[in-house]
Coordinates of C-alpha atoms in Angstrom, one line a residue:
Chain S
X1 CA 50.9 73.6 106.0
X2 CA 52.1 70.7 103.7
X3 CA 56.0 70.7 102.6
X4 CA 54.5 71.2 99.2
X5 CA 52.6 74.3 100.2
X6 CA 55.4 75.7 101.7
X7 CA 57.7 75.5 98.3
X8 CA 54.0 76.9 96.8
X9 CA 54.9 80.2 98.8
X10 CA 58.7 79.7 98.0
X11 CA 58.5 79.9 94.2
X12 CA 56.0 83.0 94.4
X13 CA 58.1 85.0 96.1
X14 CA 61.1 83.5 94.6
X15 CA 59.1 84.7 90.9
X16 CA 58.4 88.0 92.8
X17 CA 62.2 88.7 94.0
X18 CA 63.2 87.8 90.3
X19 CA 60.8 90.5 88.6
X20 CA 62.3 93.3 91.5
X21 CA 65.7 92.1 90.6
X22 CA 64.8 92.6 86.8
X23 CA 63.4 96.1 87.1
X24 CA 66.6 97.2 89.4
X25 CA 69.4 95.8 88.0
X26 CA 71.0 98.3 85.2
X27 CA 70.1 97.3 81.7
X28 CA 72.7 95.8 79.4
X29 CA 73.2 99.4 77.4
X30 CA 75.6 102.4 77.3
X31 CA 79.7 102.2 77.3
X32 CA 79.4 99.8 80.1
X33 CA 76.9 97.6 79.1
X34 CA 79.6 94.5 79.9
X35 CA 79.4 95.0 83.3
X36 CA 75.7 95.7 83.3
X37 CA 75.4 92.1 81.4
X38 CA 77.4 90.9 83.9
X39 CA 75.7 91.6 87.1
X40 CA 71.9 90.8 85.2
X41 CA 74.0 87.0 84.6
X42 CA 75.3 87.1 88.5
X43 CA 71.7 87.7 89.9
X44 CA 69.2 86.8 87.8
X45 CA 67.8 83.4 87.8
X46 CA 69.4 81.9 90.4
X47 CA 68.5 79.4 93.2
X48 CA 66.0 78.8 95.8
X49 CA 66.1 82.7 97.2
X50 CA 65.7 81.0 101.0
X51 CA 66.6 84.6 102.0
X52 CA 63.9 86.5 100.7
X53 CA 61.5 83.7 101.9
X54 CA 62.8 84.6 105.1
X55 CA 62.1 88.6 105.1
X56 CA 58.9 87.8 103.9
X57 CA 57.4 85.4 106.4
X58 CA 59.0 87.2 108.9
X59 CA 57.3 90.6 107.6
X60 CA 54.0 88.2 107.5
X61 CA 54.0 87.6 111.3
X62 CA 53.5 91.4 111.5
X63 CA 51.3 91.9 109.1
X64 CA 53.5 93.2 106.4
X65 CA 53.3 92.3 102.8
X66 CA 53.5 93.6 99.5
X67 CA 56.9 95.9 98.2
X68 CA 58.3 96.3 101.2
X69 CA 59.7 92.7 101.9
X70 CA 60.0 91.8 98.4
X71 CA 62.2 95.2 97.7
X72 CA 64.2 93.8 101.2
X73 CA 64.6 90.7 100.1
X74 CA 66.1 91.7 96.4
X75 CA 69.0 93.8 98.4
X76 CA 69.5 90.4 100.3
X77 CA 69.8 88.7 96.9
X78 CA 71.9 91.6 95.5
X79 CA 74.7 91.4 98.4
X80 CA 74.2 87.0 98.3
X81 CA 75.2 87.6 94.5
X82 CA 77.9 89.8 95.0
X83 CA 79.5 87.5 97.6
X84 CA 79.0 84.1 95.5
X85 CA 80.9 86.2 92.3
X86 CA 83.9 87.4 94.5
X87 CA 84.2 83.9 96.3
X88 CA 84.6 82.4 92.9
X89 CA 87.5 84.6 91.8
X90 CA 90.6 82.4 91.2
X91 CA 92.6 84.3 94.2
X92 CA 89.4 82.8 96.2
X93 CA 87.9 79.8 95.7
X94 CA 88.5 79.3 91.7
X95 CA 85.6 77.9 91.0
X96 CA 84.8 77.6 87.5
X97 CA 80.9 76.4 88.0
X98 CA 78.3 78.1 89.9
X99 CA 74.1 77.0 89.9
X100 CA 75.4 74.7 87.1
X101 CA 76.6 77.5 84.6
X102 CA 80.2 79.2 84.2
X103 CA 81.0 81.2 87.4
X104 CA 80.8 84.9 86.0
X105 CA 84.6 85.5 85.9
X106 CA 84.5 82.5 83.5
X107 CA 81.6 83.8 81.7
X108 CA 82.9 87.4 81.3
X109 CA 86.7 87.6 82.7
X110 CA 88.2 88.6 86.4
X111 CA 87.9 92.3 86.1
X112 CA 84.7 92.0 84.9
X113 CA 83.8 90.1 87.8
X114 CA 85.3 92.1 90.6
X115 CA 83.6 94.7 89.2
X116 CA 80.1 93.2 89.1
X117 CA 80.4 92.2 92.4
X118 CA 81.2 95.9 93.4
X119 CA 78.5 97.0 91.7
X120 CA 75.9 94.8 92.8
X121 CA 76.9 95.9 96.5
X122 CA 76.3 99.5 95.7
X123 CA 73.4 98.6 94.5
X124 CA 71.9 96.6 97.2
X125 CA 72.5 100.0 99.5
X126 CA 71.0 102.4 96.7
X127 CA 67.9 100.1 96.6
X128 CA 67.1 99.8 100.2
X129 CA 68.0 103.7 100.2
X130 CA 64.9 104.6 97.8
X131 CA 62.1 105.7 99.2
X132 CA 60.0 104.4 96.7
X133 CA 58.7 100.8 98.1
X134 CA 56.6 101.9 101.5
X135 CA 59.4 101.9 104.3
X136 CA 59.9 105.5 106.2
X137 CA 63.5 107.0 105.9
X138 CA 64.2 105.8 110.1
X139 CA 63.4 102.0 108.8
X140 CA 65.8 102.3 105.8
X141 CA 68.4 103.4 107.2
X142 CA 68.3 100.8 109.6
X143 CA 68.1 98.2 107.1
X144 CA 71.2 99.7 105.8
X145 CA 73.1 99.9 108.7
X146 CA 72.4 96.1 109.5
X147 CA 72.7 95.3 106.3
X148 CA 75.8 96.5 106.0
X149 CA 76.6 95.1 109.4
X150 CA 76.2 91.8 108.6
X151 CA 77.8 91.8 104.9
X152 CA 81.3 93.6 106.3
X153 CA 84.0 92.8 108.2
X154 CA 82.5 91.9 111.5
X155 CA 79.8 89.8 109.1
X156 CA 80.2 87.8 106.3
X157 CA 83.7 88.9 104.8
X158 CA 84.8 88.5 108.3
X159 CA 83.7 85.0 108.2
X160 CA 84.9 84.5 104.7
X161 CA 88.7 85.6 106.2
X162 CA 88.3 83.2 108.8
X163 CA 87.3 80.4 106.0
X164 CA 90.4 81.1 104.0
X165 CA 92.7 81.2 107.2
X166 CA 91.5 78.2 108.2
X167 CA 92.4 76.0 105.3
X168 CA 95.7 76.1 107.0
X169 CA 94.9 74.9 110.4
X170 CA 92.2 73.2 112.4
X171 CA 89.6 74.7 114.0
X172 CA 87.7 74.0 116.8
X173 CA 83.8 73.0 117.2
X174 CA 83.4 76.4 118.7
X175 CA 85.6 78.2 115.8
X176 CA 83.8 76.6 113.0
X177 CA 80.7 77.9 114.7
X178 CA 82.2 81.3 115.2
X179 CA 83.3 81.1 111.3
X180 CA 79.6 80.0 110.3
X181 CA 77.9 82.7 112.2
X182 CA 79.2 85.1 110.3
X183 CA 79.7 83.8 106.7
X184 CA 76.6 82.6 106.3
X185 CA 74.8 83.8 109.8
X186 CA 74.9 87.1 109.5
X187 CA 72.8 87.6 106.3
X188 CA 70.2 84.9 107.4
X189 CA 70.2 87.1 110.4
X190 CA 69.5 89.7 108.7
X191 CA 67.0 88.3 106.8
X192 CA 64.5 87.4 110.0
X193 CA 65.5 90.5 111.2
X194 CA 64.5 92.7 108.5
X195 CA 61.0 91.4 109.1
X196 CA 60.9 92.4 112.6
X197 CA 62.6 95.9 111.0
X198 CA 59.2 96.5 108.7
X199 CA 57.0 95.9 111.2
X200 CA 58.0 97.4 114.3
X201 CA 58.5 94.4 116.0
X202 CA 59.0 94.8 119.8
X203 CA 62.6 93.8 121.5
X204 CA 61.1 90.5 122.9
X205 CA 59.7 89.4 119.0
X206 CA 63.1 90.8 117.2
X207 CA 64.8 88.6 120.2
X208 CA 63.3 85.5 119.4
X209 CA 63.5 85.9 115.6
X210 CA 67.6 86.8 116.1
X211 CA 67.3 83.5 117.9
X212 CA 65.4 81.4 115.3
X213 CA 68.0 82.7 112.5
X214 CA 71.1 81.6 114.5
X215 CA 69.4 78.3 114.6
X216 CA 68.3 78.0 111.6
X217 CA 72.1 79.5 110.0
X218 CA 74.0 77.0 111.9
X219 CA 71.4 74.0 110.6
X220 CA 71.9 74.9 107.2
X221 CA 75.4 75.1 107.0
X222 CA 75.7 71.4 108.7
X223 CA 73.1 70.0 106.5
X224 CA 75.4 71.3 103.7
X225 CA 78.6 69.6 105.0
X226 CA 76.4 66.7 105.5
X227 CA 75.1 66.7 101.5
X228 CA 79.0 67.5 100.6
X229 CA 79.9 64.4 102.2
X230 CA 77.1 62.3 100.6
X231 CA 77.5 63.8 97.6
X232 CA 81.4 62.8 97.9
X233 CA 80.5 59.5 98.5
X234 CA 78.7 58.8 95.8
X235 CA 81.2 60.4 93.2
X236 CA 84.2 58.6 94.9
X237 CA 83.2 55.8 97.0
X238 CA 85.2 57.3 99.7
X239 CA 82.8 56.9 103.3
X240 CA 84.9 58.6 105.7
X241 CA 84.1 62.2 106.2
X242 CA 88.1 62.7 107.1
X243 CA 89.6 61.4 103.9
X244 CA 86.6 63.8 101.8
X245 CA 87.4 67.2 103.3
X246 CA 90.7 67.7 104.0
X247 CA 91.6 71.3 104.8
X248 CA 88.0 72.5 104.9
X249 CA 86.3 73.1 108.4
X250 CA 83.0 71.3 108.6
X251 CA 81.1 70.5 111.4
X252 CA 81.1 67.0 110.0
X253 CA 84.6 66.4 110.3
X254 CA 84.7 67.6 113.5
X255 CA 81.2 66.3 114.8
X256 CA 81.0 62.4 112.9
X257 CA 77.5 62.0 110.8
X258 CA 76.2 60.7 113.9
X259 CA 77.0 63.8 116.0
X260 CA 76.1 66.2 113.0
X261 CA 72.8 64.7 113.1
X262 CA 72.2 65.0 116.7
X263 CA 73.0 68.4 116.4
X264 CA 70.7 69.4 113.9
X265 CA 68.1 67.8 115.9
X266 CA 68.9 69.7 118.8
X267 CA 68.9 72.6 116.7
X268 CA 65.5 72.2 115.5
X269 CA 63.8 72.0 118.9
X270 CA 65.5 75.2 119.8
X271 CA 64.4 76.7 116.5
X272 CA 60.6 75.7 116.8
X273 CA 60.8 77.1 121.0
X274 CA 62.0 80.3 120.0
X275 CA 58.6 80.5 117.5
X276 CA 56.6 79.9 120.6
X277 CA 56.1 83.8 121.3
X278 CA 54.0 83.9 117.6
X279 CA 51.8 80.8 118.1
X280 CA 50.0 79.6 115.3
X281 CA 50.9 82.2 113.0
X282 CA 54.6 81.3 112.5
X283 CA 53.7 77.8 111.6
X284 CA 55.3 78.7 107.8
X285 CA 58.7 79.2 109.7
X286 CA 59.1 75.8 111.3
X287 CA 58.0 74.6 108.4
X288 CA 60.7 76.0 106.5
X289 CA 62.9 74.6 109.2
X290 CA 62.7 71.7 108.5
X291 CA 62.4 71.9 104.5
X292 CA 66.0 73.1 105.0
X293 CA 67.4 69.9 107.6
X294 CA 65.5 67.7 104.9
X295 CA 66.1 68.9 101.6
X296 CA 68.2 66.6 98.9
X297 CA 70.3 69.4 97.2
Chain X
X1 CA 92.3 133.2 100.9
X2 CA 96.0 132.8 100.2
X3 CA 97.0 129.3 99.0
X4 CA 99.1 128.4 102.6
X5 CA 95.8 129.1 104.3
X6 CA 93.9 126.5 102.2
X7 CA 96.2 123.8 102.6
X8 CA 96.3 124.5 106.5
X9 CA 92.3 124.0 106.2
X10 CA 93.1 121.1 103.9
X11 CA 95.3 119.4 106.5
X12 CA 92.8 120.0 109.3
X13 CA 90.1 118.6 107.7
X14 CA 92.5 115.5 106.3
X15 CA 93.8 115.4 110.2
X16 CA 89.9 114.7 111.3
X17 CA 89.2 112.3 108.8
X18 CA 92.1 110.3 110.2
X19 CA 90.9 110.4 113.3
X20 CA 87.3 109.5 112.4
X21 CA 88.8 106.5 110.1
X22 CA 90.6 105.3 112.9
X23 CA 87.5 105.1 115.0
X24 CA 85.2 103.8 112.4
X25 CA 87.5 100.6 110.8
X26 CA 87.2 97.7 113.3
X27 CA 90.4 96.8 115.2
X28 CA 92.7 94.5 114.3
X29 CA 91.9 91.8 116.6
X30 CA 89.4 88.5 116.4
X31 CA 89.6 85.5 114.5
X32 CA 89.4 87.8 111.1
X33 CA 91.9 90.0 112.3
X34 CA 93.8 90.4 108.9
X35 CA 91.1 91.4 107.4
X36 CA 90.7 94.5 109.9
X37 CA 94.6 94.8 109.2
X38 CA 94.1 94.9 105.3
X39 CA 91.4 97.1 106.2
X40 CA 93.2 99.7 108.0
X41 CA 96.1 99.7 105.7
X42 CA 94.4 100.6 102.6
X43 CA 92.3 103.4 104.1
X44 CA 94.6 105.3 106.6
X45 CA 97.8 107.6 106.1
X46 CA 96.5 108.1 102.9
X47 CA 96.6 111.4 100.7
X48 CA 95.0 114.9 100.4
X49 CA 91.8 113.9 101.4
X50 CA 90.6 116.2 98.7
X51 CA 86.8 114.9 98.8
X52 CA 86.2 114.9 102.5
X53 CA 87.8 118.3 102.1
X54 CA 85.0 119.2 99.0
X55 CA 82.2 117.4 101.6
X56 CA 83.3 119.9 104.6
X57 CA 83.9 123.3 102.1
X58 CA 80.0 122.9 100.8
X59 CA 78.7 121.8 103.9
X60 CA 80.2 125.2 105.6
X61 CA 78.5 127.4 102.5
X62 CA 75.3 126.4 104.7
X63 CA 76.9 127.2 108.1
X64 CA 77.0 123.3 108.3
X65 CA 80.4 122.3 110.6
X66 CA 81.3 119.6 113.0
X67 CA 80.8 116.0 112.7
X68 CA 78.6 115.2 109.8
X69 CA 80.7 117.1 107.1
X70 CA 84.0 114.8 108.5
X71 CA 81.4 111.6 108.9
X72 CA 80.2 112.3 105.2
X73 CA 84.3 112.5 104.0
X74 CA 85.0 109.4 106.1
X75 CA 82.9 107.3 104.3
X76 CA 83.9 108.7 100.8
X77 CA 86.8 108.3 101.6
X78 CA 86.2 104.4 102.7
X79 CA 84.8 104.3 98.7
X80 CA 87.9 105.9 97.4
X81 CA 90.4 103.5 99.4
X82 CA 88.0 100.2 98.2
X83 CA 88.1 101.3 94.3
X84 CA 92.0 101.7 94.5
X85 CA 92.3 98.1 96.4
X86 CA 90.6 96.4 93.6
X87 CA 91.5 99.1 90.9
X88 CA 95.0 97.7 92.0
X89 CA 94.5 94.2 91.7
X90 CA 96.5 92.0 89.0
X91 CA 93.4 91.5 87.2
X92 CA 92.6 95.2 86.9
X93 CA 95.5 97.7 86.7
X94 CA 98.2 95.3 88.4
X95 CA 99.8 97.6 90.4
X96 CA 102.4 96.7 92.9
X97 CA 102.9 100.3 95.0
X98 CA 100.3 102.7 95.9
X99 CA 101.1 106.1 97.4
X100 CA 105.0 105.2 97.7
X101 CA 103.9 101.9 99.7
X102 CA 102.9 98.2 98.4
X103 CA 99.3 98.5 97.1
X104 CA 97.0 96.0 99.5
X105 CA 97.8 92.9 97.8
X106 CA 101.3 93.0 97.9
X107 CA 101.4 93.9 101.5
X108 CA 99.1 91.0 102.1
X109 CA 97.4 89.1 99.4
X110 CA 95.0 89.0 96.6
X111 CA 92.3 87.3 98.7
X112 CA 92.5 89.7 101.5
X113 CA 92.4 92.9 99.4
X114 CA 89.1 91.7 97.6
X115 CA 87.7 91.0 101.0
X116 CA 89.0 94.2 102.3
X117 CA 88.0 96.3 99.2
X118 CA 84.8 94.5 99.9
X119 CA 84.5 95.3 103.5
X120 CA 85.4 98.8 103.0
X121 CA 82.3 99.7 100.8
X122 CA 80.4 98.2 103.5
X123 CA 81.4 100.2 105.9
X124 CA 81.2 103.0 104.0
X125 CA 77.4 102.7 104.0
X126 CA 77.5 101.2 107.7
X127 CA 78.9 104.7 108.8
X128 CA 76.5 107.2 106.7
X129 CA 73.2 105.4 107.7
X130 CA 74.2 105.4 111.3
X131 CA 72.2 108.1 113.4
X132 CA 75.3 109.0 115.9
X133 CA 76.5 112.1 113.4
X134 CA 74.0 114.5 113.6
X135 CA 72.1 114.1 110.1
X136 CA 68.4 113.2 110.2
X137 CA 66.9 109.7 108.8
X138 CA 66.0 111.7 105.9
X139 CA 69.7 112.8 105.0
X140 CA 70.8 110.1 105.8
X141 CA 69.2 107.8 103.4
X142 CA 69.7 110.6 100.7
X143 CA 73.3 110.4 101.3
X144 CA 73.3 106.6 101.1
X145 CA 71.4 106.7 97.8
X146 CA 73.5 109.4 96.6
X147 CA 76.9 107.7 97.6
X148 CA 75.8 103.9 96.3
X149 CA 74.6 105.5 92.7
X150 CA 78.3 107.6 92.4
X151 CA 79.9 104.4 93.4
X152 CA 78.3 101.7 91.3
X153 CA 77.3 100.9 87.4
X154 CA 76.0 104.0 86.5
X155 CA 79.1 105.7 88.3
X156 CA 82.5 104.9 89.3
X157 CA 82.7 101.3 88.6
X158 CA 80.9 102.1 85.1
X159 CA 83.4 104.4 84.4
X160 CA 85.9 101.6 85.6
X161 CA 84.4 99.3 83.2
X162 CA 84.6 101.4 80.0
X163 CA 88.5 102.1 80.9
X164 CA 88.6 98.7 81.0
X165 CA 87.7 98.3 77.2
X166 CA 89.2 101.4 76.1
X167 CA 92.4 100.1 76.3
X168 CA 91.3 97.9 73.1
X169 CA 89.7 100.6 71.2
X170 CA 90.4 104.6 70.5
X171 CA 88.3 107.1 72.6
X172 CA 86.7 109.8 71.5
X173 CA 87.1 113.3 73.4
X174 CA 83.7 112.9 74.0
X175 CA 83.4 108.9 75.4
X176 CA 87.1 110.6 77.1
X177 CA 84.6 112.7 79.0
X178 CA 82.0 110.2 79.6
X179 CA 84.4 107.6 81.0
X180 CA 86.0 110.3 83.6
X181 CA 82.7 111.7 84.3
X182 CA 81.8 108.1 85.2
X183 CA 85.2 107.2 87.1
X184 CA 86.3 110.1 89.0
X185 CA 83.7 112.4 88.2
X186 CA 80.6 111.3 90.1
X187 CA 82.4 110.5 93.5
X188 CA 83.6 114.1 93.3
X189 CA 79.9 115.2 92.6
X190 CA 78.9 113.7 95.2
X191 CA 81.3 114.6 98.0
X192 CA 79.9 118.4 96.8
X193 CA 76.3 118.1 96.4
X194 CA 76.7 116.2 100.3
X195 CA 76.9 119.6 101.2
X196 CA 74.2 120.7 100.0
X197 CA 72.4 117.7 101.3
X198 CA 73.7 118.3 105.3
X199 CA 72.7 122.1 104.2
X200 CA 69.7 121.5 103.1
X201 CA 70.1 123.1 99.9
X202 CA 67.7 124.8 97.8
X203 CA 67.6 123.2 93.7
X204 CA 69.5 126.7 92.9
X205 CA 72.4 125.9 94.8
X206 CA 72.6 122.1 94.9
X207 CA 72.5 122.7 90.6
X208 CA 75.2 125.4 90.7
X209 CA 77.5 122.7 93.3
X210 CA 76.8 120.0 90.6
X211 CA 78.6 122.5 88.0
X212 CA 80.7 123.1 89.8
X213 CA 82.2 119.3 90.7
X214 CA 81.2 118.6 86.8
X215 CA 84.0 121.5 86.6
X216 CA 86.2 120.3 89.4
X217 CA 86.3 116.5 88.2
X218 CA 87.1 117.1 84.4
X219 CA 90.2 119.7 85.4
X220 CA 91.2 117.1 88.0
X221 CA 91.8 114.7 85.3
X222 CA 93.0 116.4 82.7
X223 CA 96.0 117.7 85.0
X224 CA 96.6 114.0 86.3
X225 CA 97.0 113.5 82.7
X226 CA 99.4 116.6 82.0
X227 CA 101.3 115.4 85.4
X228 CA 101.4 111.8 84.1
X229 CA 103.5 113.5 80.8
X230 CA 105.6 115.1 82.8
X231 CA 106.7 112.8 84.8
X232 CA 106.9 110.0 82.1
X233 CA 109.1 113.3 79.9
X234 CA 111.4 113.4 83.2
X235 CA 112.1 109.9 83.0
X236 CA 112.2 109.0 79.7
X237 CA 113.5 111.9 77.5
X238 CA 110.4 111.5 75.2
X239 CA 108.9 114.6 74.7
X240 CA 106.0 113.2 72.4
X241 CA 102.1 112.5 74.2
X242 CA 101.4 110.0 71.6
X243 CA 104.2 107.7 72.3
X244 CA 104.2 107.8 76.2
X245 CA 100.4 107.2 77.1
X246 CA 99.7 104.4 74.4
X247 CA 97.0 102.2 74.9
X248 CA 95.4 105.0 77.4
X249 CA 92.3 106.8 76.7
X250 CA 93.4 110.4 77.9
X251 CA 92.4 114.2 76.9
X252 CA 96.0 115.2 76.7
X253 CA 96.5 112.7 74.2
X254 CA 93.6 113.4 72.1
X255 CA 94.1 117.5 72.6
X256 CA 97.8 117.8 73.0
X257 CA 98.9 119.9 75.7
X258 CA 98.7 123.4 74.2
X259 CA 94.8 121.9 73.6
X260 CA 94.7 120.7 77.3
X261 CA 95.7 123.7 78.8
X262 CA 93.0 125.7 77.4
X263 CA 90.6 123.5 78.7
X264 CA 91.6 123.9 82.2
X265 CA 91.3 127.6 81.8
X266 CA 87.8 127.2 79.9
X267 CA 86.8 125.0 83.3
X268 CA 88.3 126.8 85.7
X269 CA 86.6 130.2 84.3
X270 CA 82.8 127.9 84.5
X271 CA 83.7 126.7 87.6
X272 CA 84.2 130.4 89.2
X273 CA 80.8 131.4 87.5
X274 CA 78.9 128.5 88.9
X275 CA 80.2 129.7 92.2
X276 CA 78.7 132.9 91.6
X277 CA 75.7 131.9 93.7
X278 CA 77.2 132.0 96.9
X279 CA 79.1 135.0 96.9
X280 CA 82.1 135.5 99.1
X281 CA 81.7 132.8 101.0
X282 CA 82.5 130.0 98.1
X283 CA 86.2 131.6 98.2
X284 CA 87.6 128.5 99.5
X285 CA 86.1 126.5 96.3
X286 CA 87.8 128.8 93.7
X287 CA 90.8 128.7 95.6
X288 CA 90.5 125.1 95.3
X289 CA 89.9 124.9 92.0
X290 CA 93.2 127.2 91.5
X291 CA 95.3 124.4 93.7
X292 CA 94.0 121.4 91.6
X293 CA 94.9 122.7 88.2
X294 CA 98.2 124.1 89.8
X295 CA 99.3 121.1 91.3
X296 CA 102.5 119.9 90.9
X297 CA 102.4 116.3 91.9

């Protein structure tokens, strides 16, 4: 499959996943309508939605399409949005931009925001609750349990913690990697893993698709230190990796461009062994592999 | 019942909730280990435990005991700790002490309470959809949806929301009713129709529960409200509503107390006939009814 047949498949169930997110998310009405209008602005219309792409074509090796993975992957999106509006609190991250538009506290105001981003949890859990999109009730409540799993304390707010600690010491290699398998890891994980979830995947098949999501996590997050530091570059002229990110724990920083690099090419050998056990069929994920150590942005 | 005995069943079923919280939030060890910390200290030693105590009084109308009525109140009472976190945050109502101690981000910071808060609704969910408590995948995703829908736009945080704005405009008793219907009203519905839901409750009774919490919820506030006076009368010598609650939408403000006393009797004498159902055995509920409107702190 060509690079531009795999963004193809992207953007439809990108289009699909923003029609799900439409019909679910609360309409701007009734006393509260604020923080209705607020949530609609935190997760509607926003970015590349890698992570339903991932709970579909890993429902697809299976055999499983239609609701189910799209309904899967809108949860994913809803606890994604949640997380992007609470890291962009000014107590967090203060960041006053976010997919090139005012973050929502900046948009709307801080309580406003905190509480979007608590609502859009809850809803991610009521949706993936319903029984009204073709999973039984033992296959939701898994998906809730991992979900919640990997969004909590031992997940991605666990990771997040470690990402605001660290900002006042170094970390090691093996740290950052600990940091990044949770903050971003855990919900990739659960992505692939909610494919194997819808359709009954065996242990050997969930094994290697846990394994293919680590991989693939960990390559994201270093081609994103990687595009931090170009993009640096560019804006400041600057060319040393040290001098651009002081006090934030990249892989760069720690690894050199050179050693980043090697890394991700390491990674993506892993990645495409671990796909071995589907053959042919899983073509789409390697493929997405490396759309994600290529892209530009 | 006499009222010592209910508070004796109160405190046991408080003193098992402890213990359950204690199990279910992660230790505070790892990398994230503050988190855990922030964790722990917003949701233990805290309180009546009045909602687990409303999950295990419905649950027993249907002969229902042991570990899912005290799983059900753990993780409404995980919901009720993360809504006072961020309810306590300078943003929202800037509070600096909570039950007698610093609230969560005075004790730690502002970061780590929206993280906690954050990582306490998760686990909330985590807890319910696991299948280690004796409720079926079928209850277990009811209770899930049930929980997430009291907890997020349309519920709790809704009713957040519209306290939020009300402190710029005048309330009507009736939007009054709406907000605490939406605020503190739906997670006390739903720690009573969880009983029905462990019970497997006919529409009859699950109806006549929801009357009953509609009841419950609407007294509850009103005598936080009458308390609130009090104390503020105490302290301040002012003997006047009006003056002492300004800028806060409340019923004793817009009823005046003579007013808001006959509303608690007008509830409490509904509440008592939606009990009728059940007979003898929803004792416990009317005397628990009596103890919340006769509260004196």
């Amino acid at each position: 499959m060509s690079t531009v047949l795999l963004e193809a498949r992207m953007a439809t169930v990108a289009a699909a996943v923003e029609v799900e997110l439409a019909a679910l998310l609360p309409a701007a009405e009734g006393a509260q309508a604020r923080l209705n209008e607020a949530m609609r602005y935190a997760a509607l219309g926003g970015g590349k939605r890698l992570r339903p792409f991932l709970v579909a074509a890993t429902a697809e090796l299976f055999g499983i399409t239609g609701a189910a993975p799209i309904r899967v992957g809108a949860a994913v999106e809803l606890i994604h949005a949640y997380s992007l509006v609470h890291d962009d609190l000014p107590a967090m991250d203060d960041a006053a931009l976010r997919r090139g538009r005012p973050s929502c506290h900046r948009a709307f105001d801080e309580a406003t925001a905190i509480l979007a981003g608590d609502a859009l949890q809850a809803l991610a859990f009521e949706v993936l609750a319903r029984d009204d999109y073709g999973a039984d009730p033992g296959q939701r409540c898994r998906l809730v349990r991992k979900l919640a799993e990997a969004s909590g304390a031992l997940g991605m707010c666990g990771g997040q913690m470690i990402d605001l600690l660290a900002e006042r010491q170094e970390l090691t290699v093996a740290e950052i990697t600990t940091l990044q398998r949770l903050k971003t890891g855990a919900i990739i994980g659960f992505s692939c893993e909610a494919g194997a979830v819808l359709g009954r995947a065996g242990s050997a098949e969930t094994e290697a698709l846990r394994g293919y999501a680590h991989d693939l996590g960990l390559a994201f997050q270093i081609k994103d230190d990687l595009l931090d530091l170009e993009g640096d570059s560019a804006v400041t002229g600057k060319d040393s990796g040290r001098d651009s990110e002081v006090g934030k724990a990249t892989f760069v920083r720690r690894l050199g461009v050179a050693g980043a690099r090697a890394k991700l090419e390491e990674l993506r050998r892993s990645a495409l062994g671990r796909l071995d056990i589907f053959g042919d069929s899983a073509r789409v994920l390697g493929q997405l592999f490396a759309f994600v150590i290529d892209r530009r942005s």
